[in-house]
Short mmCIF file of C-alpha atoms in Angstrom, two decimals:
data_model
loop_
_atom_site.label_atom_id
_atom_site.label_comp_id
_atom_site.label_asym_id
_atom_site.label_seq_id
_atom_site.Cartn_x
_atom_site.Cartn_y
_atom_site.Cartn_z
CA MET A 29 -13.35 -0.17 4.04
CA LYS A 30 -9.60 0.09 4.37
CA TRP A 31 -8.26 0.56 7.80
CA GLU A 32 -4.98 1.09 9.67
CA ILE A 33 -4.96 0.10 13.32
CA ILE A 34 -2.32 0.30 15.74
CA HIS A 35 -2.72 -1.36 19.08
CA ARG A 36 -0.42 -0.81 21.73
CA THR A 37 0.10 -2.68 25.15
CA GLN A 38 2.56 -1.57 27.75
CA PHE A 39 3.60 -3.16 31.07
CA ALA A 40 5.50 -1.23 33.59
CA TYR A 41 6.68 -3.48 36.78
CA ALA A 42 7.76 -2.14 40.09
CA GLY A 43 10.68 -4.43 40.04
CA PRO A 44 12.59 -6.56 37.31
CA GLY A 45 10.80 -9.49 35.66
CA ARG A 46 12.27 -12.47 33.80
CA ASP A 47 11.71 -15.42 32.31
CA SER A 48 8.58 -14.01 30.37
CA PHE A 49 6.92 -16.23 28.32
CA ASN A 50 3.70 -14.82 26.17
CA GLU A 51 1.50 -15.21 23.52
CA ALA A 52 -0.54 -12.52 21.19
CA ARG A 53 -3.53 -13.02 19.44
CA LEU A 54 -3.45 -9.90 17.24
CA GLN A 55 -2.90 -10.73 13.38
CA PRO A 56 -6.54 -11.03 11.80
CA PHE A 57 -8.03 -13.47 9.40
CA SER A 58 -7.81 -13.20 5.86
CA ASP A 59 -10.84 -14.86 4.34
CA GLU A 60 -13.40 -13.58 1.41
CA TRP A 61 -14.35 -10.89 3.38
CA GLN A 62 -11.45 -9.63 5.02
CA THR A 63 -7.81 -8.92 3.54
CA VAL A 64 -4.62 -8.35 5.52
CA ASP A 65 -2.72 -6.09 3.73
CA HIS A 66 -0.03 -5.34 6.17
CA PHE A 67 0.91 -6.67 9.52
CA LEU A 68 4.15 -5.97 12.02
CA LEU A 69 4.36 -6.99 15.58
CA LYS A 70 7.15 -5.10 17.28
CA ILE A 71 8.32 -6.19 21.04
CA LEU A 72 10.34 -4.36 23.28
CA PRO A 73 12.68 -5.75 25.11
CA ALA A 74 13.46 -7.05 21.62
CA ALA A 75 12.47 -10.78 21.34
CA ARG A 76 12.51 -13.37 18.66
CA LEU A 77 8.85 -14.11 17.28
CA ARG A 78 7.49 -17.32 16.02
CA HIS A 79 3.63 -18.19 15.18
CA HIS A 80 1.61 -20.85 14.75
CA HIS A 81 -2.44 -21.50 14.46
CA ASP A 82 -4.29 -22.78 16.98
CA PHE A 83 -7.18 -25.39 16.93
CA TYR A 84 -9.63 -22.63 15.67
CA SER A 85 -7.29 -21.28 12.93
CA ASN A 86 -6.13 -18.32 14.83
CA THR A 87 -2.66 -16.90 14.33
CA VAL A 88 -0.62 -17.05 17.36
CA HIS A 89 2.60 -15.07 18.05
CA HIS A 90 4.72 -16.23 20.84
CA PHE A 91 7.85 -14.83 22.24
CA GLU A 92 10.06 -14.89 25.32
CA ILE A 93 12.09 -12.73 27.32
CA VAL A 94 14.59 -14.55 29.61
CA GLU A 95 16.49 -11.53 30.73
CA PRO A 96 15.43 -9.17 33.67
CA HIS A 97 13.45 -6.34 32.44
CA THR A 98 11.06 -3.53 33.99
CA MET A 99 8.86 -2.88 30.89
CA LEU A 100 7.42 -4.62 28.42
CA SER A 101 5.99 -3.41 25.03
CA ILE A 102 3.70 -4.92 22.42
CA GLU A 103 2.93 -3.13 19.55
CA SER A 104 0.68 -4.31 16.31
CA ASN A 105 0.29 -2.22 13.15
CA LEU A 106 -1.89 -3.27 10.72
CA ARG A 107 -3.61 -2.16 7.57
CA VAL A 108 -6.95 -4.32 6.56
CA THR A 109 -9.65 -4.21 3.93
CA VAL A 110 -12.78 -5.32 5.06
CA LYS A 111 -15.82 -5.90 2.96
CA SER A 112 -19.10 -5.54 3.81
CA ARG A 113 -20.88 -9.03 3.70
CA PRO A 114 -24.61 -9.06 2.43
CA ALA A 115 -26.84 -8.92 5.48
CA LEU A 116 -29.45 -11.59 6.11
CA ALA A 117 -32.96 -9.94 5.90
CA ASN A 118 -34.19 -9.82 9.36
CA ASP A 119 -37.48 -11.21 8.32
CA ALA A 120 -35.38 -14.37 6.73
CA THR A 121 -36.71 -17.90 7.75
CA PRO A 122 -34.08 -19.94 6.73
CA TRP A 123 -33.98 -22.80 9.07
CA PRO A 124 -36.83 -24.35 11.01
CA LEU A 125 -35.74 -23.98 15.24
CA ALA A 126 -37.52 -27.41 15.62
CA ARG A 127 -34.49 -28.89 13.03
CA ILE A 128 -31.61 -27.14 14.87
CA GLY A 129 -30.34 -30.48 16.18
CA GLU A 130 -29.39 -31.15 12.62
CA ALA A 131 -26.47 -28.59 12.88
CA ALA A 132 -24.56 -31.20 15.35
CA ARG A 133 -23.70 -32.82 12.19
CA GLU A 134 -21.65 -29.86 10.69
CA PRO A 135 -18.10 -30.39 11.03
CA ARG A 136 -16.19 -28.85 13.80
CA VAL A 137 -19.32 -27.63 15.68
CA PHE A 138 -19.29 -29.73 18.97
CA ASP A 139 -17.08 -27.14 20.86
CA PHE A 140 -19.70 -24.52 20.25
CA LEU A 141 -22.69 -26.02 21.60
CA GLN A 142 -20.79 -27.10 24.78
CA ASP A 143 -20.39 -24.83 28.16
CA SER A 144 -16.96 -23.79 28.20
CA ARG A 145 -14.69 -21.48 30.71
CA PHE A 146 -17.15 -18.47 30.79
CA VAL A 147 -20.18 -19.77 29.34
CA GLU A 148 -22.65 -22.28 30.53
CA THR A 149 -26.16 -23.55 29.42
CA SER A 150 -27.49 -23.85 33.05
CA PRO A 151 -31.46 -24.10 33.53
CA GLU A 152 -31.24 -20.49 33.99
CA ALA A 153 -29.94 -19.52 30.53
CA TRP A 154 -32.31 -22.12 28.75
CA ARG A 155 -35.33 -20.52 30.89
CA LEU A 156 -34.63 -17.23 29.81
CA ALA A 157 -33.65 -18.22 26.27
CA LEU A 158 -37.16 -19.74 25.94
CA ASP A 159 -38.84 -16.94 27.01
CA ALA A 160 -36.73 -14.49 24.73
CA THR A 161 -37.88 -16.59 21.68
CA ALA A 162 -41.52 -17.43 22.84
CA ASP A 163 -43.70 -18.15 19.69
CA THR A 164 -40.49 -18.03 17.29
CA THR A 165 -40.30 -21.13 15.00
CA ASP A 166 -36.95 -20.17 12.74
CA THR A 167 -33.35 -20.52 13.61
CA TRP A 168 -32.58 -17.11 12.70
CA GLN A 169 -35.31 -15.07 14.25
CA ALA A 170 -34.59 -17.06 17.06
CA ALA A 171 -30.87 -15.70 16.96
CA LEU A 172 -32.30 -11.97 16.49
CA ALA A 173 -34.71 -12.22 19.16
CA LEU A 174 -31.72 -13.42 21.63
CA MET A 175 -29.70 -10.80 20.39
CA ALA A 176 -32.38 -8.12 20.80
CA PHE A 177 -33.16 -9.45 24.30
CA VAL A 178 -29.23 -9.40 25.79
CA HIS A 179 -28.97 -5.64 24.33
CA GLY A 180 -32.62 -4.68 25.83
CA GLN A 181 -32.22 -6.36 29.35
CA PHE A 182 -28.58 -5.79 30.11
CA LYS A 183 -26.94 -2.56 30.90
CA TYR A 184 -23.45 -1.59 29.38
CA GLU A 185 -21.45 -0.34 32.05
CA SER A 186 -17.84 0.34 31.49
CA TYR A 187 -15.19 -1.46 34.11
CA SER A 188 -18.20 -3.02 35.50
CA THR A 189 -16.65 -6.54 35.00
CA GLY A 190 -13.06 -8.00 34.20
CA VAL A 191 -11.74 -10.46 31.84
CA HIS A 192 -12.52 -13.22 34.18
CA THR A 193 -16.28 -12.59 34.78
CA HIS A 194 -18.22 -15.45 33.96
CA MET A 195 -21.68 -15.28 32.35
CA ARG A 196 -23.26 -16.24 35.72
CA GLU A 197 -22.43 -13.00 37.54
CA VAL A 198 -23.65 -11.09 34.34
CA LEU A 199 -26.91 -12.57 34.63
CA ARG A 200 -27.15 -12.12 38.11
CA GLU A 201 -25.66 -8.19 38.11
CA ARG A 202 -27.57 -7.36 34.54
CA ARG A 203 -24.77 -5.33 33.44
CA GLY A 204 -21.26 -5.82 31.69
CA VAL A 205 -19.31 -4.80 28.75
CA CYS A 206 -19.23 -6.17 24.93
CA GLN A 207 -17.36 -9.29 26.13
CA ASP A 208 -20.14 -10.12 28.56
CA PHE A 209 -22.74 -9.40 26.29
CA ALA A 210 -21.31 -12.19 24.01
CA HIS A 211 -20.76 -14.35 26.65
CA VAL A 212 -24.64 -14.03 27.77
CA MET A 213 -25.62 -14.61 24.08
CA ILE A 214 -23.57 -17.48 23.50
CA GLY A 215 -24.93 -19.31 26.30
CA LEU A 216 -28.69 -18.43 25.76
CA CYS A 217 -28.02 -19.62 21.78
CA ARG A 218 -26.39 -23.07 23.02
CA ALA A 219 -29.01 -23.62 25.33
CA LEU A 220 -31.14 -23.63 22.65
CA LYS A 221 -28.77 -25.96 20.64
CA ILE A 222 -27.77 -23.23 18.32
CA PRO A 223 -24.14 -23.36 17.90
CA ALA A 224 -22.42 -20.21 18.50
CA LEU A 225 -18.86 -18.86 18.75
CA TYR A 226 -16.88 -15.75 20.32
CA VAL A 227 -15.17 -13.29 18.07
CA SER A 228 -12.59 -10.74 19.14
CA GLY A 229 -11.95 -8.03 16.82
CA TYR A 230 -11.77 -3.97 16.62
CA LEU A 231 -14.76 -1.72 15.56
CA ALA A 232 -14.36 1.64 14.51
CA THR A 233 -17.17 4.22 15.24
CA GLU A 234 -17.34 7.75 14.58
CA THR A 235 -16.74 8.58 18.43
CA ALA A 236 -14.32 5.26 19.44
CA SER A 237 -12.10 3.06 18.18
CA ALA A 238 -11.62 0.01 20.54
CA THR A 239 -11.25 -3.61 20.95
CA HIS A 240 -14.70 -5.41 20.40
CA ALA A 241 -16.51 -8.50 20.94
CA TRP A 242 -19.43 -10.22 19.41
CA VAL A 243 -21.05 -13.29 18.12
CA GLU A 244 -21.59 -15.65 15.40
CA VAL A 245 -24.04 -18.28 15.05
CA LEU A 246 -24.38 -21.28 12.54
CA ILE A 247 -27.60 -21.28 10.44
CA PRO A 248 -28.05 -24.53 8.66
CA GLY A 249 -28.08 -23.85 5.12
CA ILE A 250 -26.69 -20.44 5.36
CA GLY A 251 -23.23 -20.80 7.22
CA TRP A 252 -22.13 -18.67 10.23
CA ARG A 253 -23.58 -15.37 10.61
CA ALA A 254 -22.67 -12.55 12.70
CA LEU A 255 -24.53 -10.62 15.50
CA ASP A 256 -23.52 -8.00 17.77
CA PRO A 257 -25.66 -7.79 21.15
CA THR A 258 -23.84 -4.68 22.63
CA HIS A 259 -25.38 -2.88 19.55
CA ASN A 260 -28.25 -4.92 18.48
CA ARG A 261 -27.03 -5.18 14.69
CA GLN A 262 -25.52 -7.04 12.22
CA PRO A 263 -21.63 -6.17 11.66
CA ASP A 264 -20.55 -4.41 8.77
CA GLU A 265 -17.34 -3.16 7.38
CA THR A 266 -16.59 -1.09 10.54
CA TYR A 267 -15.83 -4.53 12.14
CA VAL A 268 -12.49 -6.11 11.89
CA ARG A 269 -12.30 -9.96 13.01
CA ILE A 270 -9.22 -10.99 14.91
CA ALA A 271 -9.86 -14.46 16.46
CA VAL A 272 -12.52 -16.92 17.12
CA GLY A 273 -13.30 -19.45 20.01
CA ARG A 274 -15.67 -20.75 22.31
CA ASP A 275 -15.09 -17.88 24.79
CA TYR A 276 -13.08 -15.15 25.85
CA SER A 277 -10.60 -17.55 27.14
CA ASP A 278 -9.43 -18.78 23.64
CA VAL A 279 -8.81 -15.58 22.24
CA PRO A 280 -7.11 -13.23 24.76
CA PRO A 281 -4.99 -10.33 22.71
CA LEU A 282 -2.20 -10.84 25.23
CA ALA A 283 -1.73 -14.01 27.54
CA GLY A 284 1.35 -15.07 29.32
CA ASN A 285 3.59 -15.27 32.66
CA TYR A 286 6.58 -14.43 34.24
CA LYS A 287 8.83 -14.29 37.43
CA GLY A 288 9.21 -11.23 39.69
CA THR A 289 6.86 -8.55 41.12
CA THR A 290 3.18 -8.84 41.14
CA GLU A 291 2.99 -5.10 40.99
CA ARG A 292 2.65 -3.68 37.78
CA GLN A 293 0.83 -1.40 35.77
CA MET A 294 -1.03 -1.92 32.32
CA GLN A 295 -1.67 0.71 29.54
CA VAL A 296 -3.69 -0.30 26.63
CA SER A 297 -4.32 2.03 23.62
CA VAL A 298 -6.09 1.52 20.27
CA SER A 299 -5.79 4.07 17.06
CA ILE A 300 -8.25 3.19 13.98
CA ARG A 301 -8.26 5.36 10.96
CA PRO A 302 -9.79 4.80 7.65
CA LEU A 303 -7.81 4.76 4.63
CA ASN A 304 -10.06 5.20 1.98
#
């Protein structure tokens, strides 16, 4: 599938802001399954863009606006081609769960086995993970069971949480949005020593176009496999992968700081249309 995606974010300040320093993680990966055909990032007031790759190989654009301004607009215009990755069969048993400790030997896995800012491998998470995977002896089957558990036991409720909501609160309230579903599943996976990372991106459906979050788990001998606990499925060509990290704190689309009023309004819109 070929997609055109326009992602606009606009800030309106009650008074002039200045010395604004910002980072944007809006440019997706290009890899075997996804090719970025075009990417353009527009900033108003106009600013010089620089970019680098962070520790997790995400593309990070950064810019600064020193002069006073009462609005800030960031728009990314993207065209991307996504191939449907062959799904791993739901009845596959590629790696014994009893040997999952060997996954820690894989390169650059350490971060995805530890607690992080919004995720923790608490005794409660460990107990829930054990209950959800009772009688499961395979790592892939355990990951599928954890995805189904999060999907079935937690209620999706728009605006019920914020971007700084910790997994602990989601476990207590049993509700949240895609970001929270991903954090909970990651915590349950890590509690069982299954490496799990956070993915930010876009999801295009028949009824909506939006930013989205899901999970990738490492299955030794197979590699990283994507799972979406919000929809209880393996992602397909309707998913566009932007950035990965330990949790949301590593991949916010926009992050920054400025001097001036704290009173501001933010408007975000995402438009996704197929080009096929």
